[in-house]
Amino acid sequence: MDDLEFLILRASEIGVELDGDTAAALLTYKNLVLSANEKFNLTAIKEDGEFIVKHLVDSLLGASEIPFGARLCDIGSGAGFPCVPLAAARKDICAVALDSTAKKMNFVSEAAKSIGLGNVSTVAGRAEEQKNLFGAFDAVTARAVSSLPVLLELAIPLLKVGGVFIAYKTDDGELEISKRALSELGAKCVNIKSAALYGGDKRTVLVFEKLKATNPKYPRLYGAIKKNPL
Ligand code: SAH
């Protein structure tokens, strides 16, 4: 089986149907990440098959949770995960990759353009400082960025009321320590989707809905969020 068939099969196993052009575009994106990775650090995963499963397919685990036509913000997007695979598989959405490292956002912007994705834009900056983006999104995603209580404080302010935060985690263990954050921020967990990636790694996508407007005291400055999470 070649990489194209492998990606299409592994995606369909998690319920995402990729057409040949989309899968080919994502494989080109993989190659762009791997060659940029020689110049600056984007990923520890360098083997093609592992990259396909742990970056491309893993990113697609949240695809079914995004409302149709959503404006989506991916916090701490790094090399564009999960937002680039999501935007490729869901052409109806409009995705903003947000990361504090400008170099990574320059890469994502160029690489997304070069695979023909017109629905990805980038913002270089810290999530908690994007006041002009608060209340602007129908969906927010984050993978491998921070603990759940910290992430909730970064993500919920960016959402419209009724919008969803999709947190990519290994399991649902952090829900216990996130109760206070959820009540302070006015959000609740509405879905927990567990899956095993090809090869056996466990993954859980946690979906939270924003129930009411965020108290303007949130998000706090990053130092305070980290030092004293909700
Ligand atoms: N989501 C990607 C990258 C994870 S690494 C993936 O799953 O592969 C975490 C990234 O989050 C880093 O690129 C870091 O620059 C970014 N980051 C951490 N805190 C942030 C914040 N408060 N605002 C924006 N980006 C942040």
GROMACS .gro file of C-alpha atoms and ligand atoms in nm:
model
  256
    1MET     CA    1   0.000   0.000   0.000
    2ASP     CA    2   0.139   0.343  -0.087
    3ASP     CA    3   0.118   0.649   0.142
    4LEU     CA    4  -0.188   0.784  -0.038
    5GLU     CA    5  -0.389   0.464   0.009
    6PHE     CA    6  -0.260   0.433   0.365
    7LEU     CA    7  -0.376   0.786   0.458
    8ILE     CA    8  -0.717   0.742   0.292
    9LEU     CA    9  -0.770   0.407   0.468
   10ARG     CA   10  -0.658   0.525   0.813
   11ALA     CA   11  -0.876   0.837   0.783
   12SER     CA   12  -1.179   0.634   0.678
   13GLU     CA   13  -1.128   0.408   0.982
   14ILE     CA   14  -1.193   0.712   1.204
   15GLY     CA   15  -1.492   0.818   0.994
   16VAL     CA   16  -1.329   1.079   0.771
   17GLU     CA   17  -1.355   1.027   0.395
   18LEU     CA   18  -1.070   1.200   0.210
   19ASP     CA   19  -1.075   1.232  -0.168
   20GLY     CA   20  -0.752   1.162  -0.356
   21ASP     CA   21  -0.666   1.529  -0.412
   22THR     CA   22  -0.711   1.616  -0.044
   23ALA     CA   23  -0.503   1.319   0.070
   24ALA     CA   24  -0.230   1.406  -0.181
   25ALA     CA   25  -0.230   1.768  -0.059
   26LEU     CA   26  -0.187   1.649   0.301
   27LEU     CA   27   0.104   1.425   0.201
   28THR     CA   28   0.268   1.725   0.034
   29TYR     CA   29   0.210   1.919   0.355
   30LYS     CA   30   0.385   1.637   0.546
   31ASN     CA   31   0.686   1.669   0.316
   32LEU     CA   32   0.694   2.047   0.364
   33VAL     CA   33   0.690   2.003   0.744
   34LEU     CA   34   0.966   1.742   0.729
   35SER     CA   35   1.191   1.953   0.510
   36ALA     CA   36   1.134   2.270   0.719
   37ASN     CA   37   1.206   2.053   1.023
   38GLU     CA   38   1.566   2.028   0.908
   39LYS     CA   39   1.600   2.404   0.957
   40PHE     CA   40   1.391   2.459   1.270
   41ASN     CA   41   1.216   2.230   1.511
   42LEU     CA   42   0.854   2.154   1.418
   43THR     CA   43   0.812   1.787   1.509
   44ALA     CA   44   0.993   1.494   1.666
   45ILE     CA   45   0.814   1.257   1.428
   46LYS     CA   46   1.024   1.198   1.118
   47GLU     CA   47   0.906   0.866   0.976
   48ASP     CA   48   0.636   0.891   0.704
   49GLY     CA   49   0.394   0.626   0.834
   50GLU     CA   50   0.414   0.754   1.189
   51PHE     CA   51   0.367   1.113   1.067
   52ILE     CA   52   0.056   1.013   0.871
   53VAL     CA   53  -0.102   0.845   1.173
   54LYS     CA   54   0.012   1.069   1.460
   55HIS     CA   55  -0.016   1.408   1.289
   56LEU     CA   56  -0.252   1.384   0.990
   57VAL     CA   57  -0.503   1.121   1.105
   58ASP     CA   58  -0.485   1.226   1.470
   59SER     CA   59  -0.570   1.584   1.368
   60LEU     CA   60  -0.880   1.456   1.187
   61LEU     CA   61  -1.025   1.300   1.506
   62GLY     CA   62  -1.207   1.625   1.583
   63ALA     CA   63  -1.345   1.680   1.231
   64SER     CA   64  -1.696   1.553   1.305
   65GLU     CA   65  -1.728   1.788   1.605
   66ILE     CA   66  -1.690   2.111   1.406
   67PRO     CA   67  -2.016   2.287   1.315
   68PHE     CA   68  -2.082   2.335   0.942
   69GLY     CA   69  -1.929   2.655   0.806
   70ALA     CA   70  -1.750   2.725   1.135
   71ARG     CA   71  -1.491   2.992   1.188
   72LEU     CA   72  -1.226   2.796   1.379
   73CYS     CA   73  -0.921   2.901   1.583
   74ASP     CA   74  -0.643   2.650   1.655
   75ILE     CA   75  -0.454   2.759   1.967
   76GLY     CA   76  -0.082   2.670   1.974
   77SER     CA   77  -0.101   2.535   1.623
   78GLY     CA   78   0.275   2.482   1.583
   79ALA     CA   79   0.332   2.323   1.243
   80GLY     CA   80  -0.043   2.346   1.172
   81PHE     CA   81  -0.190   2.062   1.376
   82PRO     CA   82  -0.474   1.997   1.400
   83CYS     CA   83  -0.598   2.291   1.191
   84VAL     CA   84  -0.440   2.220   0.850
   85PRO     CA   85  -0.573   1.862   0.816
   86LEU     CA   86  -0.910   1.984   0.949
   87ALA     CA   87  -0.926   2.267   0.696
   88ALA     CA   88  -0.828   2.027   0.417
   89ALA     CA   89  -1.094   1.772   0.511
   90ARG     CA   90  -1.359   2.036   0.587
   91LYS     CA   91  -1.352   2.295   0.307
   92ASP     CA   92  -1.668   2.452   0.457
   93ILE     CA   93  -1.474   2.588   0.757
   94CYS     CA   94  -1.244   2.885   0.781
   95ALA     CA   95  -0.947   2.819   1.009
   96VAL     CA   96  -0.709   3.053   1.189
   97ALA     CA   97  -0.384   2.899   1.314
   98LEU     CA   98  -0.266   3.089   1.623
   99ASP     CA   99   0.077   3.046   1.778
  100SER     CA  100   0.311   3.265   1.980
  101THR     CA  101   0.603   3.167   1.753
  102ALA     CA  102   0.596   3.385   1.440
  103LYS     CA  103   0.839   3.156   1.256
  104LYS     CA  104   0.593   2.866   1.283
  105MET     CA  105   0.302   3.080   1.163
  106ASN     CA  106   0.506   3.198   0.863
  107PHE     CA  107   0.568   2.834   0.778
  108VAL     CA  108   0.200   2.738   0.812
  109SER     CA  109   0.089   3.033   0.605
  110GLU     CA  110   0.329   2.952   0.319
  111ALA     CA  111   0.280   2.575   0.334
  112ALA     CA  112  -0.102   2.594   0.346
  113LYS     CA  113  -0.095   2.828   0.047
  114SER     CA  114   0.135   2.600  -0.145
  115ILE     CA  115  -0.100   2.300  -0.107
  116GLY     CA  116  -0.386   2.518  -0.231
  117LEU     CA  117  -0.572   2.564   0.099
  118GLY     CA  118  -0.759   2.892   0.077
  119ASN     CA  119  -0.934   2.850   0.413
  120VAL     CA  120  -0.634   2.879   0.647
  121SER     CA  121  -0.492   3.204   0.781
  122THR     CA  122  -0.247   3.264   1.066
  123VAL     CA  123  -0.201   3.492   1.364
  124ALA     CA  124   0.132   3.513   1.547
  125GLY     CA  125   0.071   3.592   1.912
  126ARG     CA  126  -0.045   3.459   2.244
  127ALA     CA  127  -0.403   3.335   2.269
  128GLU     CA  128  -0.474   3.526   2.590
  129GLU     CA  129  -0.369   3.854   2.429
  130GLN     CA  130  -0.596   3.843   2.120
  131LYS     CA  131  -0.865   4.077   2.255
  132ASN     CA  132  -0.989   4.159   1.905
  133LEU     CA  133  -1.061   3.787   1.852
  134PHE     CA  134  -1.256   3.727   2.173
  135GLY     CA  135  -1.607   3.602   2.097
  136ALA     CA  136  -1.519   3.559   1.729
  137PHE     CA  137  -1.516   3.181   1.677
  138ASP     CA  138  -1.767   2.896   1.642
  139ALA     CA  139  -1.499   2.640   1.725
  140VAL     CA  140  -1.158   2.637   1.893
  141THR     CA  141  -0.911   2.347   1.887
  142ALA     CA  142  -0.590   2.277   2.079
  143ARG     CA  143  -0.355   1.979   2.073
  144ALA     CA  144  -0.049   1.930   2.295
  145VAL     CA  145  -0.047   2.287   2.425
  146SER     CA  146  -0.124   2.285   2.796
  147SER     CA  147  -0.324   2.130   3.079
  148LEU     CA  148  -0.702   2.138   3.041
  149PRO     CA  149  -0.775   2.407   3.306
  150VAL     CA  150  -0.516   2.637   3.139
  151LEU     CA  151  -0.649   2.558   2.791
  152LEU     CA  152  -1.008   2.630   2.893
  153GLU     CA  153  -0.908   2.978   3.008
  154LEU     CA  154  -0.734   3.040   2.674
  155ALA     CA  155  -1.005   2.886   2.456
  156ILE     CA  156  -1.345   2.978   2.600
  157PRO     CA  157  -1.298   3.359   2.569
  158LEU     CA  158  -1.231   3.317   2.194
  159LEU     CA  159  -1.567   3.144   2.139
  160LYS     CA  160  -1.909   3.284   2.061
  161VAL     CA  161  -2.179   3.172   2.306
  162GLY     CA  162  -2.287   2.829   2.181
  163GLY     CA  163  -1.945   2.766   2.023
  164VAL     CA  164  -1.741   2.454   2.093
  165PHE     CA  165  -1.389   2.397   2.225
  166ILE     CA  166  -1.240   2.072   2.098
  167ALA     CA  167  -0.950   1.958   2.318
  168TYR     CA  168  -0.722   1.683   2.184
  169LYS     CA  169  -0.608   1.466   2.475
  170THR     CA  170  -0.493   1.111   2.541
  171ASP     CA  171  -0.780   1.044   2.785
  172ASP     CA  172  -1.047   1.223   2.988
  173GLY     CA  173  -0.843   1.222   3.312
  174GLU     CA  174  -0.813   1.602   3.329
  175LEU     CA  175  -1.190   1.656   3.350
  176GLU     CA  176  -1.174   1.605   3.728
  177ILE     CA  177  -0.937   1.901   3.774
  178SER     CA  178  -1.130   2.123   3.531
  179LYS     CA  179  -1.462   2.157   3.716
  180ARG     CA  180  -1.380   2.496   3.864
  181ALA     CA  181  -1.252   2.628   3.530
  182LEU     CA  182  -1.573   2.515   3.359
  183SER     CA  183  -1.801   2.682   3.612
  184GLU     CA  184  -1.592   3.005   3.624
  185LEU     CA  185  -1.580   3.026   3.245
  186GLY     CA  186  -1.941   2.920   3.185
  187ALA     CA  187  -1.881   2.608   2.980
  188LYS     CA  188  -1.973   2.240   3.001
  189CYS     CA  189  -1.845   1.916   2.854
  190VAL     CA  190  -2.093   1.799   2.589
  191ASN     CA  191  -1.909   1.511   2.425
  192ILE     CA  192  -1.620   1.273   2.492
  193LYS     CA  193  -1.498   1.081   2.191
  194SER     CA  194  -1.238   0.811   2.246
  195ALA     CA  195  -1.055   0.630   1.971
  196ALA     CA  196  -0.744   0.423   1.912
  197LEU     CA  197  -0.506   0.532   1.639
  198TYR     CA  198  -0.367   0.271   1.400
  199GLY     CA  199  -0.087   0.111   1.602
  200GLY     CA  200  -0.286   0.132   1.924
  201ASP     CA  201  -0.222   0.477   2.077
  202LYS     CA  202  -0.526   0.597   2.268
  203ARG     CA  203  -0.678   0.937   2.198
  204THR     CA  204  -0.970   1.131   2.340
  205VAL     CA  205  -1.137   1.436   2.196
  206LEU     CA  206  -1.319   1.637   2.461
  207VAL     CA  207  -1.586   1.879   2.342
  208PHE     CA  208  -1.698   2.176   2.554
  209GLU     CA  209  -1.979   2.418   2.481
  210LYS     CA  210  -1.966   2.784   2.582
  211LEU     CA  211  -2.289   2.857   2.772
  212LYS     CA  212  -2.263   3.230   2.842
  213ALA     CA  213  -2.053   3.539   2.776
  214THR     CA  214  -1.711   3.522   2.945
  215ASN     CA  215  -1.650   3.735   3.253
  216PRO     CA  216  -1.411   4.007   3.125
  217LYS     CA  217  -1.161   3.923   3.399
  218TYR     CA  218  -1.073   3.616   3.187
  219PRO     CA  219  -0.833   3.532   3.040
  220ARG     CA  220  -0.579   3.656   3.290
  221LEU     CA  221  -0.216   3.721   3.197
  222TYR     CA  222  -0.030   3.400   3.110
  223GLY     CA  223   0.188   3.415   3.424
  224ALA     CA  224  -0.124   3.416   3.644
  225ILE     CA  225  -0.297   3.143   3.442
  226LYS     CA  226   0.005   2.914   3.469
  227LYS     CA  227   0.086   2.991   3.831
  228ASN     CA  228  -0.268   2.962   3.955
  229PRO     CA  229  -0.486   2.769   3.707
  230LEU     CA  230  -0.861   2.787   3.763
  231SAH     N1  231  -0.060   2.189   1.821
  231SAH     C1  232   0.068   2.151   1.764
  231SAH     C2  233   0.187   2.210   1.839
  231SAH     C3  234   0.200   2.173   1.983
  231SAH     S1  235   0.343   2.245   2.061
  231SAH     C4  236   0.076   1.999   1.758
  231SAH     O1  237  -0.007   1.933   1.818
  231SAH     O2  238   0.167   1.946   1.692
  231SAH     C5  239   0.269   2.377   2.152
  231SAH     C6  240   0.262   2.508   2.076
  231SAH     O3  241   0.181   2.598   2.149
  231SAH     C7  242   0.397   2.575   2.056
  231SAH     O4  243   0.418   2.600   1.920
  231SAH     C8  244   0.384   2.707   2.136
  231SAH     O5  245   0.449   2.814   2.071
  231SAH     C9  246   0.234   2.728   2.141
  231SAH     N2  247   0.178   2.802   2.255
  231SAH    C10  248   0.192   2.771   2.388
  231SAH     N3  249   0.121   2.858   2.464
  231SAH    C11  250   0.060   2.944   2.379
  231SAH    C12  251  -0.026   3.058   2.397
  231SAH     N4  252  -0.062   3.098   2.518
  231SAH     N5  253  -0.071   3.122   2.288
  231SAH    C13  254  -0.032   3.082   2.163
  231SAH     N6  255   0.050   2.977   2.140
  231SAH    C14  256   0.096   2.909   2.246
   0.00000   0.00000   0.00000
